[in-house]
Coordinates of C-alpha atoms and ligand atoms in Angstrom, one line a residue:
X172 CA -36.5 15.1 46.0
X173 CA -37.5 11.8 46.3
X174 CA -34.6 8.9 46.7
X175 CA -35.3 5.1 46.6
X176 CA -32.8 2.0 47.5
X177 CA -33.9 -1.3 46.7
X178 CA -33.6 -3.9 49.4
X179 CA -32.8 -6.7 48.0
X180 CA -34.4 -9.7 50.4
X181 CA -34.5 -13.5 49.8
X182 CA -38.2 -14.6 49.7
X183 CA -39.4 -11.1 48.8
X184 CA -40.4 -9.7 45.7
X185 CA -39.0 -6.1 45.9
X186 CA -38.5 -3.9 48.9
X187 CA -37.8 -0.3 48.5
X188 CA -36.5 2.4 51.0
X189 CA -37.8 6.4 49.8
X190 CA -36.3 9.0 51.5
X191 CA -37.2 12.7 50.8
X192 CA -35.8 14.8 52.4
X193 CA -37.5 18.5 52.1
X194 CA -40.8 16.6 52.5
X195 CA -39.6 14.9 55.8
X196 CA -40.9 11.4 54.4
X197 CA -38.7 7.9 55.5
X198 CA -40.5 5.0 54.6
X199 CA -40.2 1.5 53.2
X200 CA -42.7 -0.7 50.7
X201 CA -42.4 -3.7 50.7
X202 CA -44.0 -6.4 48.0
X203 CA -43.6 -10.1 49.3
X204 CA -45.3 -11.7 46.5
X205 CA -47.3 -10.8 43.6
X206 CA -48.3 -14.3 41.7
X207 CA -51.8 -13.5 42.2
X208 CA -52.4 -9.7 41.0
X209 CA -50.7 -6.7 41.8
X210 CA -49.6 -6.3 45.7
X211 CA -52.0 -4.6 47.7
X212 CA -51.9 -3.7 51.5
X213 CA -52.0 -0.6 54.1
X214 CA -50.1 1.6 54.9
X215 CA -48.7 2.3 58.7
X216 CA -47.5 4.9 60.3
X217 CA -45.5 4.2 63.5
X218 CA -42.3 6.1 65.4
X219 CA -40.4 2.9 65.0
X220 CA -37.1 3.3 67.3
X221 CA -35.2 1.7 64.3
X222 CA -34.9 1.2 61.1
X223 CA -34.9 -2.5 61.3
X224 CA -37.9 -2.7 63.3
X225 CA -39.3 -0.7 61.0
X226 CA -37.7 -3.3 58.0
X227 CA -38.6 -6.3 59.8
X228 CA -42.4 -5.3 60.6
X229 CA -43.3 -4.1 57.1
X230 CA -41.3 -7.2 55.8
X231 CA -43.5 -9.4 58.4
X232 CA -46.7 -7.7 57.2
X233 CA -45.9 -7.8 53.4
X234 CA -45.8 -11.6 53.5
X235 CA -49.1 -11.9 55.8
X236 CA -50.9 -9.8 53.3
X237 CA -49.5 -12.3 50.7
X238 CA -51.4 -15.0 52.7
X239 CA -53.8 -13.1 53.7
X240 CA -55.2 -11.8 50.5
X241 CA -54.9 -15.2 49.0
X242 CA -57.4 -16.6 51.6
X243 CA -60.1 -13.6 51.5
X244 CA -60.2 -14.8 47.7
X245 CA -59.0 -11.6 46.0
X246 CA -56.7 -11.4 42.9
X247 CA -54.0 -9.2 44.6
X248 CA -50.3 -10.8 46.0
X249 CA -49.0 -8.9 49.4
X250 CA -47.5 -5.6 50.4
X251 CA -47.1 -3.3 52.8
X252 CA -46.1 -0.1 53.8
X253 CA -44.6 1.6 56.8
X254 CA -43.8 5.2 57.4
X255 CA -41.4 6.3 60.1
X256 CA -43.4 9.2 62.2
X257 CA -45.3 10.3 64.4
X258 CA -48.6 10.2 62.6
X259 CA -50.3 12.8 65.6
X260 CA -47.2 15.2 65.1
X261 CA -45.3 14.9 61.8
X262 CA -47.6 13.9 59.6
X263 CA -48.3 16.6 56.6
X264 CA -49.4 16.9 53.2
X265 CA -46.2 17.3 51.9
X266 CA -45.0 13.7 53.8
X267 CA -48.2 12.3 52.2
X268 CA -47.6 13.0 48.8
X269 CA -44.2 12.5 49.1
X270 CA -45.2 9.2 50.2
X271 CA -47.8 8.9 47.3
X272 CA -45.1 9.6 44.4
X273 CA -43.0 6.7 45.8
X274 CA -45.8 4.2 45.1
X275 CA -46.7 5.9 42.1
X276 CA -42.8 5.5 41.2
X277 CA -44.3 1.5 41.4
X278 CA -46.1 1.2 38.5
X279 CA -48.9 -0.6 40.0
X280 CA -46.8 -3.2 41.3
X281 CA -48.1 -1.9 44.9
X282 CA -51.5 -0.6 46.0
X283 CA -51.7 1.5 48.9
X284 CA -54.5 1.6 51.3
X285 CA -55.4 2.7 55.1
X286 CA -53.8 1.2 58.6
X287 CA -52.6 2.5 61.8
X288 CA -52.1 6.5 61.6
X289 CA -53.6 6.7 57.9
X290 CA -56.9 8.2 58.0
X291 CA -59.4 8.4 54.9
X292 CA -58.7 12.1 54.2
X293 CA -55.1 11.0 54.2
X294 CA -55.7 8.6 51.2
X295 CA -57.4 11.3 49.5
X296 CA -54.0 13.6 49.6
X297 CA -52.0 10.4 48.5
X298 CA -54.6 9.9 45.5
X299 CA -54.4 13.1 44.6
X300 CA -50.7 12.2 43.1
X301 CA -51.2 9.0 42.6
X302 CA -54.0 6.4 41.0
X303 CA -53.0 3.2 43.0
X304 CA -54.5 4.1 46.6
X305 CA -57.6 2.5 47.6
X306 CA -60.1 3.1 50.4
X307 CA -60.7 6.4 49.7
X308 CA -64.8 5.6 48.8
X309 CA -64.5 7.1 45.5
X310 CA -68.2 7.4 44.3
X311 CA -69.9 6.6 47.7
X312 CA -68.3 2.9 47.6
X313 CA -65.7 0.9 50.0
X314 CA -63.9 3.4 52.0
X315 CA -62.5 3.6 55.4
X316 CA -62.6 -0.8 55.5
X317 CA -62.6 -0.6 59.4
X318 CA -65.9 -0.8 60.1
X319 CA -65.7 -3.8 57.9
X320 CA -62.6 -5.2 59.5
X321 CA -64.3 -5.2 62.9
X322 CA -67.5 -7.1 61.5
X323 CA -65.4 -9.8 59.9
X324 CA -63.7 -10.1 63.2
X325 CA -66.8 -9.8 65.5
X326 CA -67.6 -13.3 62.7
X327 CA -64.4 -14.6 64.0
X328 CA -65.2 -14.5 67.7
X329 CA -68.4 -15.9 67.1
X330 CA -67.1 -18.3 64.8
X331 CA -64.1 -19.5 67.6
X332 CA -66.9 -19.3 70.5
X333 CA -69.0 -21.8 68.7
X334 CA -66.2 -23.8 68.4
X335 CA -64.0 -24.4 71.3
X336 CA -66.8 -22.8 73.9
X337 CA -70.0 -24.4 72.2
X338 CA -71.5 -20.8 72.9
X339 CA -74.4 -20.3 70.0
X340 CA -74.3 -16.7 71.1
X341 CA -71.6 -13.6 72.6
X342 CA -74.2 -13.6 75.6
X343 CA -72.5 -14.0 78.7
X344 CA -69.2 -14.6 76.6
X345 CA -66.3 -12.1 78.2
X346 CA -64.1 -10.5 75.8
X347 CA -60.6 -9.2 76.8
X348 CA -60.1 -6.6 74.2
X349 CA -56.6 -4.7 73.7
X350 CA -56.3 -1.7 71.7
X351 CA -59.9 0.0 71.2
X352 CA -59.2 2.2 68.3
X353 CA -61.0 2.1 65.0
X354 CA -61.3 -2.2 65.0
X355 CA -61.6 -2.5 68.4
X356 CA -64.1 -0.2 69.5
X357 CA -66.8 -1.4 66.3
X358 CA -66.2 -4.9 67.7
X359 CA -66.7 -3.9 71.3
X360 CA -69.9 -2.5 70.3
X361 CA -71.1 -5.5 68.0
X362 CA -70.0 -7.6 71.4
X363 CA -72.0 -5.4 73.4
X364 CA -75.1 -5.5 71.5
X365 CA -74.8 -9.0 72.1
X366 CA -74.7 -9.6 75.4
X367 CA -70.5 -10.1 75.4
X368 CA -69.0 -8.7 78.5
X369 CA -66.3 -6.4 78.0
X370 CA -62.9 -5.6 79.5
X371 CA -60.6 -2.9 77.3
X372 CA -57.4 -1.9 77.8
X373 CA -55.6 0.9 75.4
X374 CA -52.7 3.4 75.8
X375 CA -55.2 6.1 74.6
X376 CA -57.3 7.1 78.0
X377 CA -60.0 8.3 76.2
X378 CA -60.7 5.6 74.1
X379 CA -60.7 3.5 77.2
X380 CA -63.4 5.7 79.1
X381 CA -65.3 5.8 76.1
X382 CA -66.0 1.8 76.0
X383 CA -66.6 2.0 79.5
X384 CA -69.3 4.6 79.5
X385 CA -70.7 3.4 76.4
X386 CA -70.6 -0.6 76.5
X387 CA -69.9 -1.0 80.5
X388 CA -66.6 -2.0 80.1
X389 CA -64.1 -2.8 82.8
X390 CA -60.8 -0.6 82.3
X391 CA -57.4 -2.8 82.8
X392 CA -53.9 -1.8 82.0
X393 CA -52.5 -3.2 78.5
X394 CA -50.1 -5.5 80.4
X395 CA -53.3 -6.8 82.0
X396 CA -55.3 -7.2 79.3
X397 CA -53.6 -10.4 77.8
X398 CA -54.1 -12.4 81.6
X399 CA -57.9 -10.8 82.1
X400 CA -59.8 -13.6 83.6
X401 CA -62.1 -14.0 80.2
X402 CA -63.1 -16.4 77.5
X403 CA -61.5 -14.7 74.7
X404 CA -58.9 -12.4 73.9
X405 CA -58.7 -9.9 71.4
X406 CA -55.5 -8.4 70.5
X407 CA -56.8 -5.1 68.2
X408 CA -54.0 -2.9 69.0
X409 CA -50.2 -3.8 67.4
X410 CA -48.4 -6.7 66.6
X411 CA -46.6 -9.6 68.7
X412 CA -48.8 -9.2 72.2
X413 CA -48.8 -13.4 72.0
X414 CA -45.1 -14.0 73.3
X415 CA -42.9 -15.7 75.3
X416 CA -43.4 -13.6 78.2
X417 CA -47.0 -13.5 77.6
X418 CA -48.1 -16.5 76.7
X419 CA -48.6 -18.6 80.0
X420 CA -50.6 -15.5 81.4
X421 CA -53.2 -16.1 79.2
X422 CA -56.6 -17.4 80.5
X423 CA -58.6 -17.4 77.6
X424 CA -59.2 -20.1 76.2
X425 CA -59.5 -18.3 72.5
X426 CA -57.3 -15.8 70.9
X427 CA -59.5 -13.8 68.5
X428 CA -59.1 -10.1 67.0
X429 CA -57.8 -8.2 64.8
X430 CA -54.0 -7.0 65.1
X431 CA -51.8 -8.1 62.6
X432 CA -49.1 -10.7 63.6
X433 CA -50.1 -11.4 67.1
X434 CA -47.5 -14.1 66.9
X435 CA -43.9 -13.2 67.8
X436 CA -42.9 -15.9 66.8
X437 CA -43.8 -18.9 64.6
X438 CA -43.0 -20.7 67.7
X439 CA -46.1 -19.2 69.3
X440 CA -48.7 -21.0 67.1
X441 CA -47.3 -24.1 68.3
X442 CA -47.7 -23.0 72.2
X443 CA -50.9 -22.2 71.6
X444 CA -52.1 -25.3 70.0
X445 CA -50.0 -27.7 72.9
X446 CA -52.3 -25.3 75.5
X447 CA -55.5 -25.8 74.2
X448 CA -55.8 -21.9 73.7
X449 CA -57.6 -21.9 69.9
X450 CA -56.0 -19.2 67.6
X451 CA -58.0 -17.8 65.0
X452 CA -54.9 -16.9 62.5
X453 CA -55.0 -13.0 62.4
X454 CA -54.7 -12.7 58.5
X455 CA -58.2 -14.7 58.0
X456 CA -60.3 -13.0 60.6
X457 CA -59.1 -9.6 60.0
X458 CA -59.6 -10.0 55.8
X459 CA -62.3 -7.9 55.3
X460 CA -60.6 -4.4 55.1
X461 CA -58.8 -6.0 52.7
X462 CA -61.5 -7.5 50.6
X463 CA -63.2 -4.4 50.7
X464 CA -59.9 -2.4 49.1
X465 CA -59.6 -5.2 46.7
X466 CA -63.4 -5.4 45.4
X467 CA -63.0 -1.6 45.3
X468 CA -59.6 -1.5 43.2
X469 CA -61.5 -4.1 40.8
X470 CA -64.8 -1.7 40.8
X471 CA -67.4 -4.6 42.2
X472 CA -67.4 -3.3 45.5
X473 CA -71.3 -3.8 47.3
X474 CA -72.1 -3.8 50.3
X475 CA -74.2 -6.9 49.8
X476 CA -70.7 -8.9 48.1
X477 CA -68.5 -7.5 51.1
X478 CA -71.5 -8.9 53.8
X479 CA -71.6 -12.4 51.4
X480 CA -67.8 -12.3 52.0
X481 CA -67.2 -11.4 55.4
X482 CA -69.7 -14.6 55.8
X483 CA -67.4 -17.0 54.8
X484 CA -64.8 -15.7 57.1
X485 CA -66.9 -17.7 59.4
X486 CA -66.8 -20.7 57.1
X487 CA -63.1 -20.5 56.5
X488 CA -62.1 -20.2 60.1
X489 CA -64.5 -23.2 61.2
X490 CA -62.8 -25.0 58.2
X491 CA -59.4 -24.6 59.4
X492 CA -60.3 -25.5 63.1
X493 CA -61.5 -28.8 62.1
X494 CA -58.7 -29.6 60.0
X495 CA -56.0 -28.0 62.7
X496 CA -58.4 -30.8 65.7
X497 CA -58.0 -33.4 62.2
X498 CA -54.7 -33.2 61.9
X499 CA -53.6 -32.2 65.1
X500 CA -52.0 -29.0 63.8
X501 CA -51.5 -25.7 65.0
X502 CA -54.0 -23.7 63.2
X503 CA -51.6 -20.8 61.9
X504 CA -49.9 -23.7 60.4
X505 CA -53.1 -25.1 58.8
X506 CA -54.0 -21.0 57.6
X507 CA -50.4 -20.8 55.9
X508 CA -50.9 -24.1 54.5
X509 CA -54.3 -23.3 52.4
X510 CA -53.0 -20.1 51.8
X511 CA -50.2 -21.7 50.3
X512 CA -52.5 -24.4 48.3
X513 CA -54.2 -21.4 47.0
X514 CA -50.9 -19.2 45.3
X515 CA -49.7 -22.7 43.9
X516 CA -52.8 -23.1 42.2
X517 CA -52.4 -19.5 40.9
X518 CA -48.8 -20.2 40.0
X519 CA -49.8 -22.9 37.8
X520 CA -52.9 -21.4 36.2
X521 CA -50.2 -18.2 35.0
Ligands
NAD676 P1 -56.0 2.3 65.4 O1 -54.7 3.0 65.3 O2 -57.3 3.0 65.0 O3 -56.2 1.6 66.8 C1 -55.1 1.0 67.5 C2 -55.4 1.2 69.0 O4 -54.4 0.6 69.7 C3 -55.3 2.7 69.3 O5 -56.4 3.1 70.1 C4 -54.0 2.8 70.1 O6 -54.0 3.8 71.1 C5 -53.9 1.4 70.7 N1 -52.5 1.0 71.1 C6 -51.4 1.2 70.4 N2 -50.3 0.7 71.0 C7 -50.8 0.1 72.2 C8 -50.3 -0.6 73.2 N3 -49.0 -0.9 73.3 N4 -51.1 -1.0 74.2 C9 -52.4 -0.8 74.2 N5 -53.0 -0.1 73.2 C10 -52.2 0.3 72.2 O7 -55.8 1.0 64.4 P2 -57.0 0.1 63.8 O8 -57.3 0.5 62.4 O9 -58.0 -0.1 64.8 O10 -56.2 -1.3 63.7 C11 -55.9 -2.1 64.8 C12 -55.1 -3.3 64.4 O11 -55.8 -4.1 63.5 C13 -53.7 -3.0 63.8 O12 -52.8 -4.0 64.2 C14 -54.0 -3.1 62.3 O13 -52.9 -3.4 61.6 C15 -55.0 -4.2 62.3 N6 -55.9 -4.2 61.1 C16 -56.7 -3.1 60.8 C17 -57.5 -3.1 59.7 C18 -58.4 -2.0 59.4 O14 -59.2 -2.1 58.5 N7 -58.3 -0.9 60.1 C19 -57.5 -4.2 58.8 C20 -56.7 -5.3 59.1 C21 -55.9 -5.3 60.3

């Protein structure tokens, strides 16, 4: 049977905890804000070692979706959703429709979609009991948004390479990338076909050997992978690889990909920007899974509106590196700030 707990959290719309039991499913959705439309973001499952890491990521990713969908110029607040497992051992139907009755239980204050562990076939179970999960490519449309996520991203590194490396094209440019899973290896391929050189790192042996025999990658360990001697960085595997241990390792002089909250800290942004080390803020360059699920949700999902879109993720990033050079701000700081601009201007429209 399934059980829910509300969390009540300053600064966050509504958290929920579901338990049930007989269907093995623990997980937590959170809603951070929902001024613009109904919350929409993945949903993750990890073998967190605790339920508050568990709280504190989905509560960390709920409010970057918030910003996040904001700035990709969709009508949908932020959410998230974790679910604590194993998704290579424990995951089952059962857990999945368990999981799907608990955002059905919502009302369409949440919509569900694909991240870490959740595959397309997955969000078809969960649909199957309830109507607000995207991604699924109902009708031949949207879908799996990874492929997108890694083009919007491979606009990202070409967008930061422009700017702080004056590089016109990926030729010759080396890319560090960590984590090359469903993002990651798409953008090691479009780096590839550019001329980019590669270095990959991943927990997953296979996907490593993969990159290397397809796009001549050099293997390094995950630990090395943030202090590879390269011109960009690409975290594209979890959260929070920019740190303090990290952080004076680095040699690239970009940080560009797609894992949500690279930053452990706030404090990190800052670092970044007093090293010269130009940070493309992780919710803008990894928006186009997202504006996929959205356009999808809202039924005007084409391919040629998601390329037009994924576009200006090239515009939007540029913007905010000349305003974070302006204004001598960190960029993350500059990304949060328009974000902010743009759910004030909502707020008052309401
Ligand atoms: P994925 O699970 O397919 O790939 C993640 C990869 O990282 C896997 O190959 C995994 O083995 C590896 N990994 C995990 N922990 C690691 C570690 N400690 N060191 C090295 N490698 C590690 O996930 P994905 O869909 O490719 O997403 C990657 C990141 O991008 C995630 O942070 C996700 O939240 C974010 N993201 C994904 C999308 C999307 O459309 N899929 C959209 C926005 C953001």
């Amino acid at each position: 049977m399934l059980e829910s707990r509300e969390i009540h959290t300053d600064g966050w719309q509504k958290i929920v905890h579901f338990n049930d039991k007989e269907a093995g499913l623990n997980a937590i959705i959170s809603v951070h804000d929902a001024t613009l439309g109904p919350a929409c973001g993945g949903c993750r499952i990890f073998p967190y070692e605790s339920f508050e890491a568990g709280l504190d990521d989905v509560k960390n990713l709920s409010r970057g979706m918030t910003y996040k969908n904001a700035i990709g110029g969709i009508p949908f607040g932020g959410g998230k959703a974790i679910i604590f497992a194993d998704a290579k051992k424990e995951k089952t139907t059962e857990l999945l429709k368990a999981f799907g009755a608990a955002v059905d239980s919502l009302k369409g204050l949440y919509y569900t979609a694909e991240d870490s562990g959740v595959t397309e076939a997955d969000m078809e179970t969960i649909r199957s009991v309830t109507d607000y999960a995207a991604g699924i490519g109902a009708n031949g449309i949207g879908g799996n948004p990874s492929p997108f996520t890694a083009r919007g991203v491979w606009r990202g590194v070409q967008a930061a390479a422009r700017y702080k490396l004056g590089a016109d094209t990926l030729k010759g440019v080396r890319v560090s990338i960590l984590g090359v899973g469903a993002v990651g290896m798409e953008l090691a391929r479009l780096i590839h076909e550019e001329g980019g050189e590669l270095v990959v790192a991943d927990v997953n042996q296979e996907s490593v050997k993969m990159a290397a025999e397809r796009f001549g990658a050099s293997i390094v360990s995950p630990d090395e992978a943030i202090a590879a001697d390269v011109d960009i960085f690409a975290p594209c595997a979890l959260g929070g690889s920019i740190n303090e241990a990290s952080i004076d390792r680095l040699k690239a002089k970009v940080i560009a990909g797609a894992a949500n909250n690279q930053l452990k800290t706030p404090l990190m942004d800052a670092g970044l920007h007093h090293r010269g080390v130009l940070y493309a803020p992780d919710y803008v360059i990894n928006a186009a899974g997202v504006i996929s699920v959205g356009l999808e949700i809202l039924n005007r999902w084409s391919e040629a509106e998601m390329i037009k879109r994924i576009d200006k993720i090239d515009n939007t990033l540029t913007a905010i590196f000349e305003r974070s050079e302006k204004e001598d701000r960190p960029t993350g700081a500059v990304a949060d700030q328009l974000a902010m601009e743009i759910i004030e201007r909502g707020r008052q429209a309401a």
